[in-house]
PDB file of C-alpha atoms in Angstrom:
ATOM      1  CA  UNK A   1       0.032   0.017  -0.090  1.00  0.00           C
ATOM      2  CA  UNK A   2       1.451   3.330  -0.629  1.00  0.00           C
ATOM      3  CA  UNK A   3       0.681   6.375   1.536  1.00  0.00           C
ATOM      4  CA  UNK A   4      -1.765   7.744  -0.818  1.00  0.00           C
ATOM      5  CA  UNK A   5      -4.108   5.156  -0.488  1.00  0.00           C
ATOM      6  CA  UNK A   6      -3.459   4.642   3.435  1.00  0.00           C
ATOM      7  CA  UNK A   7      -4.466   8.647   4.091  1.00  0.00           C
ATOM      8  CA  UNK A   8      -7.509   8.619   1.522  1.00  0.00           C
ATOM      9  CA  UNK A   9      -8.889   4.988   3.202  1.00  0.00           C
ATOM     10  CA  UNK A  10      -8.276   7.116   6.828  1.00  0.00           C
ATOM     11  CA  UNK A  11      -9.961  10.001   6.058  1.00  0.00           C
ATOM     12  CA  UNK A  12     -13.062   7.478   4.352  1.00  0.00           C
ATOM     13  CA  UNK A  13     -13.007   5.830   8.037  1.00  0.00           C
ATOM     14  CA  UNK A  14     -12.760   9.109   9.322  1.00  0.00           C
ATOM     15  CA  UNK A  15     -16.139  10.522   7.986  1.00  0.00           C
ATOM     16  CA  UNK A  16     -18.338   7.574   8.125  1.00  0.00           C
ATOM     17  CA  UNK A  17     -17.548   7.329  12.408  1.00  0.00           C
ATOM     18  CA  UNK A  18     -18.088  11.270  12.165  1.00  0.00           C
ATOM     19  CA  UNK A  19     -21.910  10.718  10.234  1.00  0.00           C
ATOM     20  CA  UNK A  20     -22.148   7.604  12.578  1.00  0.00           C
ATOM     21  CA  UNK A  21     -21.954   9.979  15.435  1.00  0.00           C
ATOM     22  CA  UNK A  22     -24.368  12.505  14.111  1.00  0.00           C
ATOM     23  CA  UNK A  23     -27.276  10.516  13.123  1.00  0.00           C
ATOM     24  CA  UNK A  24     -26.880   7.628  16.128  1.00  0.00           C
ATOM     25  CA  UNK A  25     -30.217   8.820  18.024  1.00  0.00           C
ATOM     26  CA  UNK A  26     -30.174  10.241  21.006  1.00  0.00           C
ATOM     27  CA  UNK A  27     -33.191  10.597  23.774  1.00  0.00           C
ATOM     28  CA  UNK A  28     -34.615  14.239  23.585  1.00  0.00           C
ATOM     29  CA  UNK A  29     -37.124  15.772  26.091  1.00  0.00           C
ATOM     30  CA  UNK A  30     -39.908  18.117  25.068  1.00  0.00           C
ATOM     31  CA  UNK A  31     -39.439  19.900  28.311  1.00  0.00           C
ATOM     32  CA  UNK A  32     -36.446  20.050  30.611  1.00  0.00           C
ATOM     33  CA  UNK A  33     -38.314  18.501  33.731  1.00  0.00           C
ATOM     34  CA  UNK A  34     -35.811  19.870  36.003  1.00  0.00           C
ATOM     35  CA  UNK A  35     -37.406  23.082  35.299  1.00  0.00           C
ATOM     36  CA  UNK A  36     -40.371  24.743  36.593  1.00  0.00           C
ATOM     37  CA  UNK A  37     -43.389  25.679  34.121  1.00  0.00           C
ATOM     38  CA  UNK A  38     -42.353  29.652  34.991  1.00  0.00           C
ATOM     39  CA  UNK A  39     -38.783  29.466  33.507  1.00  0.00           C
ATOM     40  CA  UNK A  40     -40.485  28.811  30.006  1.00  0.00           C
ATOM     41  CA  UNK A  41     -41.277  32.134  28.229  1.00  0.00           C
ATOM     42  CA  UNK A  42     -44.901  31.537  27.836  1.00  0.00           C
ATOM     43  CA  UNK A  43     -47.677  34.565  26.114  1.00  0.00           C
ATOM     44  CA  UNK A  44     -51.263  34.692  27.635  1.00  0.00           C
ATOM     45  CA  UNK A  45     -53.768  36.205  25.398  1.00  0.00           C
ATOM     46  CA  UNK A  46     -56.755  38.163  26.812  1.00  0.00           C
ATOM     47  CA  UNK A  47     -58.956  40.980  25.582  1.00  0.00           C
ATOM     48  CA  UNK A  48     -56.703  43.198  26.493  1.00  0.00           C
ATOM     49  CA  UNK A  49     -53.805  42.302  23.961  1.00  0.00           C
ATOM     50  CA  UNK A  50     -55.593  40.688  21.101  1.00  0.00           C
ATOM     51  CA  UNK A  51     -57.883  37.691  22.008  1.00  0.00           C
ATOM     52  CA  UNK A  52     -61.218  38.796  20.061  1.00  0.00           C
ATOM     53  CA  UNK A  53     -63.547  36.968  22.190  1.00  0.00           C
ATOM     54  CA  UNK A  54     -63.768  35.595  25.826  1.00  0.00           C
ATOM     55  CA  UNK A  55     -65.482  32.672  26.983  1.00  0.00           C
ATOM     56  CA  UNK A  56     -63.842  29.918  24.832  1.00  0.00           C
ATOM     57  CA  UNK A  57     -65.728  26.638  24.647  1.00  0.00           C
ATOM     58  CA  UNK A  58     -63.235  24.580  22.323  1.00  0.00           C
ATOM     59  CA  UNK A  59     -60.003  24.328  20.431  1.00  0.00           C
ATOM     60  CA  UNK A  60     -59.070  22.354  17.254  1.00  0.00           C
ATOM     61  CA  UNK A  61     -55.523  22.919  15.247  1.00  0.00           C
ATOM     62  CA  UNK A  62     -56.435  22.022  11.475  1.00  0.00           C
ATOM     63  CA  UNK A  63     -53.707  20.627   9.254  1.00  0.00           C
ATOM     64  CA  UNK A  64     -52.979  23.785   7.557  1.00  0.00           C
ATOM     65  CA  UNK A  65     -51.358  24.521  11.692  1.00  0.00           C
ATOM     66  CA  UNK A  66     -54.156  27.054  12.462  1.00  0.00           C
ATOM     67  CA  UNK A  67     -55.416  26.870  15.639  1.00  0.00           C
ATOM     68  CA  UNK A  68     -59.013  27.647  16.272  1.00  0.00           C
ATOM     69  CA  UNK A  69     -61.089  28.810  18.841  1.00  0.00           C
ATOM     70  CA  UNK A  70     -64.819  28.394  19.407  1.00  0.00           C
ATOM     71  CA  UNK A  71     -66.725  31.227  21.144  1.00  0.00           C
ATOM     72  CA  UNK A  72     -69.738  32.430  21.904  1.00  0.00           C
ATOM     73  CA  UNK A  73     -69.664  35.071  19.114  1.00  0.00           C
ATOM     74  CA  UNK A  74     -68.203  32.867  16.284  1.00  0.00           C
ATOM     75  CA  UNK A  75     -64.783  31.270  15.234  1.00  0.00           C
ATOM     76  CA  UNK A  76     -61.320  32.513  16.050  1.00  0.00           C
ATOM     77  CA  UNK A  77     -58.613  31.662  14.138  1.00  0.00           C
ATOM     78  CA  UNK A  78     -55.092  31.900  15.320  1.00  0.00           C
ATOM     79  CA  UNK A  79     -51.615  32.186  13.480  1.00  0.00           C
ATOM     80  CA  UNK A  80     -49.587  31.778  15.904  1.00  0.00           C
ATOM     81  CA  UNK A  81     -49.068  35.709  16.244  1.00  0.00           C
ATOM     82  CA  UNK A  82     -52.702  36.906  14.887  1.00  0.00           C
ATOM     83  CA  UNK A  83     -56.147  36.468  16.074  1.00  0.00           C
ATOM     84  CA  UNK A  84     -59.051  36.775  13.551  1.00  0.00           C
ATOM     85  CA  UNK A  85     -62.455  36.718  14.435  1.00  0.00           C
ATOM     86  CA  UNK A  86     -64.877  34.583  11.725  1.00  0.00           C
ATOM     87  CA  UNK A  87     -68.607  34.919  12.474  1.00  0.00           C
ATOM     88  CA  UNK A  88     -70.798  32.122  10.709  1.00  0.00           C
ATOM     89  CA  UNK A  89     -72.943  33.322   7.758  1.00  0.00           C
ATOM     90  CA  UNK A  90     -76.053  35.591   8.552  1.00  0.00           C
ATOM     91  CA  UNK A  91     -78.765  33.517   7.426  1.00  0.00           C
ATOM     92  CA  UNK A  92     -81.671  30.980   8.815  1.00  0.00           C
ATOM     93  CA  UNK A  93     -78.505  27.925   8.513  1.00  0.00           C
ATOM     94  CA  UNK A  94     -76.421  29.851  11.619  1.00  0.00           C
ATOM     95  CA  UNK A  95     -79.217  30.708  13.549  1.00  0.00           C
ATOM     96  CA  UNK A  96     -76.368  31.074  16.326  1.00  0.00           C
ATOM     97  CA  UNK A  97     -73.077  32.529  16.686  1.00  0.00           C
ATOM     98  CA  UNK A  98     -72.257  30.484  19.737  1.00  0.00           C
ATOM     99  CA  UNK A  99     -69.803  27.733  19.308  1.00  0.00           C
ATOM    100  CA  UNK A 100     -69.796  24.291  21.495  1.00  0.00           C
ATOM    101  CA  UNK A 101     -67.370  22.170  20.035  1.00  0.00           C
ATOM    102  CA  UNK A 102     -64.925  21.924  17.350  1.00  0.00           C
ATOM    103  CA  UNK A 103     -62.710  18.700  15.551  1.00  0.00           C
ATOM    104  CA  UNK A 104     -60.340  19.164  12.469  1.00  0.00           C
ATOM    105  CA  UNK A 105     -61.368  17.514   9.594  1.00  0.00           C
ATOM    106  CA  UNK A 106     -59.096  15.001   7.492  1.00  0.00           C
ATOM    107  CA  UNK A 107     -59.835  17.293   4.513  1.00  0.00           C
ATOM    108  CA  UNK A 108     -58.248  20.116   5.746  1.00  0.00           C
ATOM    109  CA  UNK A 109     -61.525  21.654   6.970  1.00  0.00           C
ATOM    110  CA  UNK A 110     -63.177  22.146  10.580  1.00  0.00           C
ATOM    111  CA  UNK A 111     -66.518  21.148  11.605  1.00  0.00           C
ATOM    112  CA  UNK A 112     -68.141  22.933  14.364  1.00  0.00           C
ATOM    113  CA  UNK A 113     -70.795  22.101  16.806  1.00  0.00           C
ATOM    114  CA  UNK A 114     -73.282  24.903  17.548  1.00  0.00           C
ATOM    115  CA  UNK A 115     -74.543  25.476  21.179  1.00  0.00           C
ATOM    116  CA  UNK A 116     -78.025  26.234  22.464  1.00  0.00           C
ATOM    117  CA  UNK A 117     -79.823  23.614  19.935  1.00  0.00           C
ATOM    118  CA  UNK A 118     -78.273  24.172  16.869  1.00  0.00           C
ATOM    119  CA  UNK A 119     -76.635  21.224  15.364  1.00  0.00           C
ATOM    120  CA  UNK A 120     -73.326  21.700  13.736  1.00  0.00           C
ATOM    121  CA  UNK A 121     -71.884  22.825  10.276  1.00  0.00           C
ATOM    122  CA  UNK A 122     -68.604  22.608   8.691  1.00  0.00           C
ATOM    123  CA  UNK A 123     -66.092  25.188   7.333  1.00  0.00           C
ATOM    124  CA  UNK A 124     -63.918  24.344   4.277  1.00  0.00           C
ATOM    125  CA  UNK A 125     -60.200  25.631   3.276  1.00  0.00           C
ATOM    126  CA  UNK A 126     -61.800  27.884   1.134  1.00  0.00           C
ATOM    127  CA  UNK A 127     -64.075  29.908   4.205  1.00  0.00           C
ATOM    128  CA  UNK A 128     -67.275  28.349   2.453  1.00  0.00           C
ATOM    129  CA  UNK A 129     -69.672  27.165   5.192  1.00  0.00           C
ATOM    130  CA  UNK A 130     -72.359  24.035   4.687  1.00  0.00           C
ATOM    131  CA  UNK A 131     -74.516  22.934   6.898  1.00  0.00           C
ATOM    132  CA  UNK A 132     -77.068  19.495   5.983  1.00  0.00           C
ATOM    133  CA  UNK A 133     -79.863  20.722   4.754  1.00  0.00           C
ATOM    134  CA  UNK A 134     -82.301  18.271   5.645  1.00  0.00           C
ATOM    135  CA  UNK A 135     -85.628  19.191   7.755  1.00  0.00           C
ATOM    136  CA  UNK A 136     -83.908  16.014  10.101  1.00  0.00           C
ATOM    137  CA  UNK A 137     -80.754  18.277  10.424  1.00  0.00           C
ATOM    138  CA  UNK A 138     -82.169  21.822  10.801  1.00  0.00           C
ATOM    139  CA  UNK A 139     -84.344  21.378  13.281  1.00  0.00           C
ATOM    140  CA  UNK A 140     -82.472  18.619  15.183  1.00  0.00           C
ATOM    141  CA  UNK A 141     -82.433  19.813  18.576  1.00  0.00           C
ATOM    142  CA  UNK A 142     -78.685  19.107  19.051  1.00  0.00           C
ATOM    143  CA  UNK A 143     -76.525  21.079  21.176  1.00  0.00           C
ATOM    144  CA  UNK A 144     -73.563  19.152  20.114  1.00  0.00           C
ATOM    145  CA  UNK A 145     -70.879  19.085  22.869  1.00  0.00           C
ATOM    146  CA  UNK A 146     -68.764  16.918  21.400  1.00  0.00           C
ATOM    147  CA  UNK A 147     -67.171  16.426  17.691  1.00  0.00           C
ATOM    148  CA  UNK A 148     -65.266  13.633  15.837  1.00  0.00           C
ATOM    149  CA  UNK A 149     -64.485  12.858  12.619  1.00  0.00           C
ATOM    150  CA  UNK A 150     -63.853   8.900  11.570  1.00  0.00           C
ATOM    151  CA  UNK A 151     -61.416   7.394   9.339  1.00  0.00           C
ATOM    152  CA  UNK A 152     -64.316   7.465   6.757  1.00  0.00           C
ATOM    153  CA  UNK A 153     -65.335  10.857   6.864  1.00  0.00           C
ATOM    154  CA  UNK A 154     -68.234  10.735   8.761  1.00  0.00           C
ATOM    155  CA  UNK A 155     -68.959  12.824  11.916  1.00  0.00           C
ATOM    156  CA  UNK A 156     -69.888  11.789  15.052  1.00  0.00           C
ATOM    157  CA  UNK A 157     -71.638  14.368  17.104  1.00  0.00           C
ATOM    158  CA  UNK A 158     -72.232  13.778  20.937  1.00  0.00           C
ATOM    159  CA  UNK A 159     -75.238  15.917  21.849  1.00  0.00           C
ATOM    160  CA  UNK A 160     -77.663  16.624  24.561  1.00  0.00           C
ATOM    161  CA  UNK A 161     -80.370  14.818  22.887  1.00  0.00           C
ATOM    162  CA  UNK A 162     -78.160  11.680  22.163  1.00  0.00           C
ATOM    163  CA  UNK A 163     -75.402  10.399  19.915  1.00  0.00           C
ATOM    164  CA  UNK A 164     -75.611  11.535  15.836  1.00  0.00           C
ATOM    165  CA  UNK A 165     -73.578  10.009  13.174  1.00  0.00           C
ATOM    166  CA  UNK A 166     -73.545  12.059   9.752  1.00  0.00           C
ATOM    167  CA  UNK A 167     -72.011  10.705   6.668  1.00  0.00           C
ATOM    168  CA  UNK A 168     -71.163  14.011   4.329  1.00  0.00           C
ATOM    169  CA  UNK A 169     -71.151  11.007   1.014  1.00  0.00           C
ATOM    170  CA  UNK A 170     -74.282   9.761   2.088  1.00  0.00           C
ATOM    171  CA  UNK A 171     -76.622  12.253   4.126  1.00  0.00           C
ATOM    172  CA  UNK A 172     -79.717   9.932   4.328  1.00  0.00           C
ATOM    173  CA  UNK A 173     -77.562   7.241   6.016  1.00  0.00           C
ATOM    174  CA  UNK A 174     -77.053   9.378   8.768  1.00  0.00           C
ATOM    175  CA  UNK A 175     -78.717   9.211  11.855  1.00  0.00           C
ATOM    176  CA  UNK A 176     -79.615  10.766  15.174  1.00  0.00           C
ATOM    177  CA  UNK A 177     -79.841   7.845  18.106  1.00  0.00           C
ATOM    178  CA  UNK A 178     -81.914   9.747  20.731  1.00  0.00           C
ATOM    179  CA  UNK A 179     -82.242   6.613  23.183  1.00  0.00           C
ATOM    180  CA  UNK A 180     -79.006   7.309  24.144  1.00  0.00           C
ATOM    181  CA  UNK A 181     -78.336   9.374  27.130  1.00  0.00           C
ATOM    182  CA  UNK A 182     -76.828  13.165  26.662  1.00  0.00           C
ATOM    183  CA  UNK A 183     -73.227  12.182  25.240  1.00  0.00           C
ATOM    184  CA  UNK A 184     -70.600  14.534  26.374  1.00  0.00           C
ATOM    185  CA  UNK A 185     -67.481  12.929  25.344  1.00  0.00           C
ATOM    186  CA  UNK A 186     -65.888  10.638  22.720  1.00  0.00           C
ATOM    187  CA  UNK A 187     -62.975   8.280  22.063  1.00  0.00           C
ATOM    188  CA  UNK A 188     -61.735   5.962  20.033  1.00  0.00           C
ATOM    189  CA  UNK A 189     -60.085   2.786  20.303  1.00  0.00           C
ATOM    190  CA  UNK A 190     -56.974   1.432  18.541  1.00  0.00           C
ATOM    191  CA  UNK A 191     -59.378  -0.298  15.924  1.00  0.00           C
ATOM    192  CA  UNK A 192     -61.329   3.280  15.633  1.00  0.00           C
ATOM    193  CA  UNK A 193     -64.772   2.217  16.973  1.00  0.00           C
TER     194      UNK A 193
END
């Protein structure tokens, strides 16, 4: 072996060792467990410094990164810096602005439950609002306090009148099960039941 081949061989091994040490997984912590929570930088928002509504009833984050707040006066979108109040359309589909619950959609939109027997609605990524139009949905006495979108795209709503399953692809297959007592919250198991 000549001197040139030994040095290039040694350099190659040194580079591999350096890459190996950089790419080796090491444990990391989201927060340092030795620090108290007040030692971290945090921000509190109130009406005095930008929050457009008091009384937040629910929070959800959509796939585009926005944080959404449900309030007594409609939706509020937060981009990490600014709050934007978003009122529901002023028409018979949305008789009240009070939001009781929120759930992000896998399609990118946002489901919202309406308080005071208002049912539920949807806001897509373009800002268009939708609400089921059949009499069973417009006249439902449901206060949708809990929402969850299943992997098949159907919406499950826990209400003070029972459990609703709404399938946007087949609204006639949707149903309100009023035999259940008030459903306040829902969780899914590993098989999405």
